[in-house]
Amino acid sequence: MKLVVANDYQEMSELAASLLLSYMLRPQRVNLAITAGSTPKRMYELLAPRVKGHAEFANAHYYNFDEIPYAGRSGYGVTMENLHRMFFGPAAIPERQLHVLNSDNYLQHDRRIAEDGGLDAIVMGVGADGHFCGNLPGTTAFEDRTCRVPVSARPDLADILLKEVGGRTEWLPDHYVTLGPASVMAAKKLVLLVNGSHKADILRRIVSGPVESGVPASILMLHPDLLIIADREAAALLP
Amino acid sequence: MKLVVANDYQEMSELAASLLLSYMLRPQRVNLAITAGSTPKRMYELLAPRVKGHAEFANAHYYNFDEIPYAGRSGYGVTMENLHRMFFGPAAIPERQLHVLNSDNYLQHDRRIAEDGGLDAIVMGVGADGHFCGNLPGTTAFEDRTCRVPVSARPDLADILLKEVGGRTEWLPDHYVTLGPASVMAAKKLVLLVNGSHKADILRRIVSGPVESGVPASILMLHPDLLIIADREAAALLP
Amino acid sequence: MKLVVANDYQEMSELAASLLLSYMLRPQRVNLAITAGSTPKRMYELLAPRVKGHAEFANAHYYNFDEIPYAGRSGYGVTMENLHRMFFGPAAIPERQLHVLNSDNYLQHDRRIAEDGGLDAIVMGVGADGHFCGNLPGTTAFEDRTCRVPVSARPDLADILLKEVGGRTEWLPDHYVTLGPASVMAAKKLVLLVNGSHKADILRRIVSGPVESGVPASILMLHPDLLIIADREAAALLP
Amino acid sequence: MKLVVANDYQEMSELAASLLLSYMLRPQRVNLAITAGSTPKRMYELLAPRVKGHAEFANAHYYNFDEIPYAGRSGYGVTMENLHRMFFGPAAIPERQLHVLNSDNYLQHDRRIAEDGGLDAIVMGVGADGHFCGNLPGTTAFEDRTCRVPVSARPDLADILLKEVGGRTEWLPDHYVTLGPASVMAAKKLVLLVNGSHKADILRRIVSGPVESGVPASILMLHPDLLIIADREAAALLP
């Protein structure tokens, strides 16, 4: 594990964008799974203008690592919709570089990724509860690969999903799909972005251990190439 | 994870030797941590004559991943002694390529390995109880790095160590040292050798999960580049 | 560059097979370009039974690096025909793992390989004249990528190609296609197999330099990960 | 090869700094050979404050790839002096991370680098005459490794070296040392920085070929992982 502490959100975003750029500039196909959510917002703002319309980024391929479908609606779910709004749209990434995970194909997702050469990097955030991707405490086990999590997995999951679909009950799905911990750990590099004082306690728990299923992200410390980019506030409680 | 099933012990040993050779033939320094014990015996017999006296293997460096000291004796402990007898001696590996872990330097071991470029591969066996390296159930936690395990860690540890030092109570040590699970997971590639019907049940548990501290080797399934080489007997209970 | 000298053809073949196996056992897709011709015959005999029917080799993908079409015949040319007879057939490699280079698609070949993640390794022989793949002296330049070589490129090329198509003038093609030196150098690892006393002089010239267009294989010394596996006879003139 | 065109010198420098940062943030030792001269000035200004005093960059090791000694003066030569002024000083890199090439140790340099694990990346510029590192046209051959170039190698070399030592004849050396083309090509990644309209013609010649000894940098196109970062002016003549 390597930890780098940035002064603030802007610097964390610059570092994360630098790292993604270095991957995108490899000579051959590179497979990236990138995060939606609020954490990477600035990172995508920095990346999009540099990537848009530049042919040298044509062999960067993108994979979403979770998806919350809208009940009764076809097309993208919450994650891909967000990624489109934040990055794929502004950066004008062609469809051929997008590899969508959804409720229909999740059982093939791990095999498809291996067939494509594996994920070169996953860039993700972490929740104050220790979740990463869709691995909320109590929903998946460390050994799980890409899987379907039913709304019944946790008593409060319906409420969580309802927020994700904008509070509209007609869109509330009965499940979501996510790379499980084992699928995430199979990537060649993991990058964890952590910012804000409300993340300080979980970052401390991740870094100090123990590895325990109640803190899903604690498993990430065992990946041979994990980079944590934290801002000063998030790093405040580290030893 | 990738699993390859060999017909028997000889074929397993040939595959393992092939893999080690491919690492040793890299153009620059390569850092290998290799196992003592009975499992790799034939592998070393195959490797030693091919390596001995050949200059092209001069940038392969070796690290032992655990050590049981002999109480009241200086010099190598049980592991390095075995590695010398099985491989370093017959292959005539010069001292400069050997990087010894022992009770005096274990606190620096992880940093030294990182400074040397990290371990490119660890080749290890697994016990019927799920232990790997010196990570016996109940002695280390998943988040542990290279550490000292006192004989008091488990009630039966004195008996286990006594067997390792040849049953001579005057040599019974009060501890051993080992790469912890986190140090093992930090290597770039892991190779697990498993042979014999008495390993069939533990191999099934490792491959099928769950990841649990009672089965230390279950964590290895989460490494992004784990290769298991099993013989047919050990693989008999796999789905 | 790393050079390993085997005692004889059998040992050279075993080492080469070991190396290919280590690539095939990677956890994700691996792209290999492998040679036809007489040199690898024994290597394929060793590999085929180990690969045949084993699911763990399903993510090894194969690319031929040159092709001599049969004039007036559809289907495979000389190279793919040989590879089928020597390896793809005996090893029962499914079509989905074969990526054919031919006269129709050679202009897309480099881009297709990059899109597939690049070649992880090329295993090839060298001619006594210093040619590798279809890069005969006088036919291609170091900077050439995958290209079409017309029979007019050298006065003796028609004779050479006639032998390749079994001496039947009705099959004599007016060109062949090959990865150029620049495409070969773009692979992540190069393995050069050299055996027999008739190769001793060219091996000496490759290893000692100079890099010159008259000895196409002299350029290979500049690849950052070149492994030469020679037998004792071929290595006889090395310093 | 991959080419990225930046709008201007500032953006080129940012991209180059990003790339170097991504290497420095690897979990284990990383070996970098970096360039002196005017091209990287802004890159180092961006890097130094980010690196200075940050423990997470302690496993980045630096190697100079050429050196012009001052005649009659001990201590650093022109290259290391410049690197100190531009980067090692402002970034406060400890001595233990610096691996100096000079007239005394150049014969051991290649072996030492291989023993340290090889160079992970070389960042360099290119001259309008096609030189890279100390490989001026007519001074070294493609197959040369780290070597000593006597002032007699070219009629105008004394004039060139005189300028490098600040025009003071008492400091004019009778040679310099440099990684030869073969040593540069042995690195795992090459990054070439090219800016300004006076570099447009040489960049066109490098990218379009031919590979020829009169344009030393033309060989770089054959490296499997070459990244060229050019500004718009330098890229003006590219197809």
XYZ file of C-alpha atoms in Angstrom, chain C residues 20-227:
208
model
C 5.325 -20.452 -23.032
C 3.532 -22.387 -20.299
C 4.330 -19.692 -17.765
C 2.648 -17.173 -20.060
C -0.358 -19.392 -20.690
C -0.901 -19.721 -16.944
C -1.427 -16.017 -16.381
C -4.760 -15.156 -14.842
C -6.058 -13.108 -17.757
C -5.929 -12.940 -21.522
C -2.442 -13.430 -22.908
C -1.541 -12.770 -26.534
C 1.178 -14.916 -28.088
C 2.728 -14.877 -31.535
C 4.454 -18.145 -32.198
C 6.640 -19.470 -34.936
C 6.209 -22.195 -37.495
C 9.234 -23.787 -39.125
C 11.411 -26.651 -37.964
C 13.009 -25.095 -34.872
C 9.935 -25.248 -32.587
C 8.848 -28.748 -33.610
C 9.875 -30.417 -30.379
C 8.595 -27.508 -28.289
C 5.119 -28.023 -29.715
C 5.296 -31.764 -29.162
C 5.969 -31.049 -25.494
C 3.275 -28.415 -25.221
C 0.384 -29.966 -27.119
C -0.507 -32.818 -24.746
C -0.291 -30.518 -21.749
C -2.561 -27.923 -23.299
C -5.119 -30.139 -25.026
C -8.460 -30.188 -23.294
C -7.341 -28.108 -20.338
C -9.671 -25.217 -19.624
C -7.002 -23.232 -17.790
C -5.392 -22.354 -21.123
C -8.564 -20.856 -22.582
C -7.334 -17.289 -22.292
C -4.195 -17.812 -24.352
C -4.687 -16.219 -27.751
C -2.518 -16.931 -30.754
C -1.408 -14.691 -33.584
C 0.640 -15.796 -36.576
C 3.362 -13.276 -37.385
C 3.712 -13.947 -41.082
C 1.862 -15.734 -43.834
C 2.689 -17.030 -47.298
C -0.564 -17.469 -49.195
C -1.048 -20.267 -51.693
C -1.833 -18.683 -55.064
C -5.238 -19.742 -56.302
C -6.224 -21.384 -53.024
C -8.437 -19.998 -50.335
C -8.034 -20.863 -46.664
C -4.885 -20.889 -44.624
C -1.459 -20.181 -46.092
C 1.815 -21.926 -45.359
C 2.358 -20.543 -41.859
C -1.093 -21.159 -40.412
C -1.171 -24.566 -42.059
C 2.076 -25.473 -40.356
C 0.971 -24.075 -37.019
C -2.205 -26.113 -37.269
C -0.340 -29.280 -38.043
C 2.267 -28.753 -35.340
C 0.284 -27.173 -32.506
C -3.220 -25.819 -32.941
C -4.472 -29.210 -34.135
C -2.700 -31.504 -31.650
C -3.490 -29.076 -28.822
C -7.097 -28.657 -29.993
C -7.022 -24.861 -29.740
C -10.517 -23.488 -30.452
C -10.951 -21.070 -33.352
C -11.890 -18.238 -30.983
C -8.319 -18.237 -29.656
C -6.779 -17.939 -33.141
C -6.215 -14.523 -34.703
C -5.184 -14.934 -38.265
C -2.935 -12.576 -40.179
C -3.373 -12.864 -43.914
C -3.212 -10.896 -47.153
C -6.663 -9.458 -46.600
C -6.256 -8.071 -43.109
C -2.571 -7.235 -42.705
C -3.206 -3.492 -42.826
C -5.400 -3.783 -39.718
C -3.149 -6.248 -37.892
C -1.090 -3.818 -35.793
C -4.150 -1.884 -34.698
C -6.029 -5.063 -33.910
C -3.164 -6.325 -31.758
C -2.951 -3.028 -29.884
C -6.709 -3.146 -29.367
C -6.384 -6.682 -27.983
C -3.826 -5.433 -25.457
C -0.611 -5.962 -27.420
C 1.464 -9.084 -27.853
C 2.703 -10.389 -24.525
C 5.374 -12.495 -26.190
C 6.674 -13.489 -29.593
C 8.527 -16.780 -29.896
C 10.527 -16.986 -33.097
C 13.497 -18.518 -34.820
C 16.221 -16.849 -36.820
C 17.593 -17.800 -40.206
C 21.260 -18.286 -40.981
C 20.865 -15.107 -43.076
C 19.635 -13.142 -40.060
C 15.973 -13.060 -41.017
C 13.201 -13.261 -38.414
C 9.498 -13.657 -39.229
C 9.293 -12.614 -42.876
C 11.967 -9.954 -42.508
C 14.540 -11.260 -44.952
C 17.531 -9.054 -45.668
C 16.533 -6.561 -48.314
C 12.794 -6.968 -47.950
C 11.816 -4.782 -45.004
C 13.309 -1.846 -43.097
C 13.645 -1.561 -39.313
C 10.815 0.991 -39.149
C 8.325 -1.149 -41.071
C 5.214 -2.354 -39.371
C 3.047 -5.230 -40.598
C 3.354 -5.143 -44.366
C 3.083 -6.917 -47.688
C 6.341 -7.951 -49.332
C 6.064 -8.368 -53.123
C 7.959 -11.178 -54.798
C 9.876 -8.513 -56.678
C 11.526 -7.307 -53.437
C 14.487 -9.601 -54.046
C 15.620 -11.456 -57.161
C 15.642 -14.799 -55.371
C 12.371 -14.401 -53.548
C 10.347 -16.389 -56.067
C 12.643 -19.363 -55.530
C 12.379 -19.049 -51.758
C 8.597 -18.845 -51.846
C 8.367 -21.721 -54.299
C 10.105 -23.982 -51.785
C 7.708 -22.811 -49.086
C 4.660 -23.822 -51.141
C 6.092 -27.272 -51.768
C 7.641 -26.568 -55.149
C 4.303 -26.320 -56.936
C 4.442 -23.393 -59.335
C 0.650 -23.106 -59.523
C 0.684 -22.150 -55.835
C 3.546 -19.633 -56.098
C 2.228 -16.368 -54.643
C 3.260 -12.905 -55.753
C 3.778 -11.703 -52.184
C 3.716 -12.606 -48.517
C 2.797 -10.653 -45.403
C 4.735 -10.260 -42.177
C 5.047 -8.290 -39.001
C 7.781 -5.807 -39.779
C 10.647 -5.202 -37.364
C 8.792 -2.304 -35.710
C 5.760 -4.524 -35.030
C 7.938 -7.262 -33.582
C 9.788 -4.801 -31.362
C 6.409 -3.571 -30.038
C 5.783 -6.888 -28.261
C 6.373 -7.001 -24.519
C 8.755 -9.942 -24.657
C 10.758 -11.559 -27.432
C 12.048 -15.112 -27.306
C 14.542 -16.217 -29.930
C 15.219 -19.929 -30.403
C 18.519 -20.774 -32.057
C 19.877 -24.264 -32.521
C 22.486 -26.049 -34.582
C 26.013 -25.267 -35.672
C 24.790 -23.655 -38.903
C 23.315 -20.878 -36.739
C 26.488 -20.248 -34.740
C 27.803 -17.495 -36.962
C 24.552 -15.553 -37.192
C 24.037 -15.803 -33.424
C 27.500 -14.383 -32.902
C 26.707 -11.504 -35.233
C 23.388 -10.787 -33.511
C 24.897 -10.760 -30.041
C 28.096 -8.893 -30.911
C 26.544 -6.366 -33.258
C 26.625 -4.124 -35.108
C 22.938 -3.354 -35.533
C 22.646 -3.232 -39.299
C 19.863 -3.625 -41.827
C 21.757 -6.393 -43.631
C 21.280 -8.560 -40.532
C 17.631 -7.930 -39.658
C 17.770 -9.864 -36.377
C 20.548 -7.588 -35.116
C 17.813 -5.107 -34.175
C 16.359 -7.548 -31.654
C 19.271 -6.901 -29.287
C 17.730 -3.496 -28.603
C 14.500 -4.906 -27.202
C 14.296 -4.417 -23.416
C 13.104 -7.960 -22.805
C 14.782 -10.299 -25.271
C 15.512 -13.858 -24.218
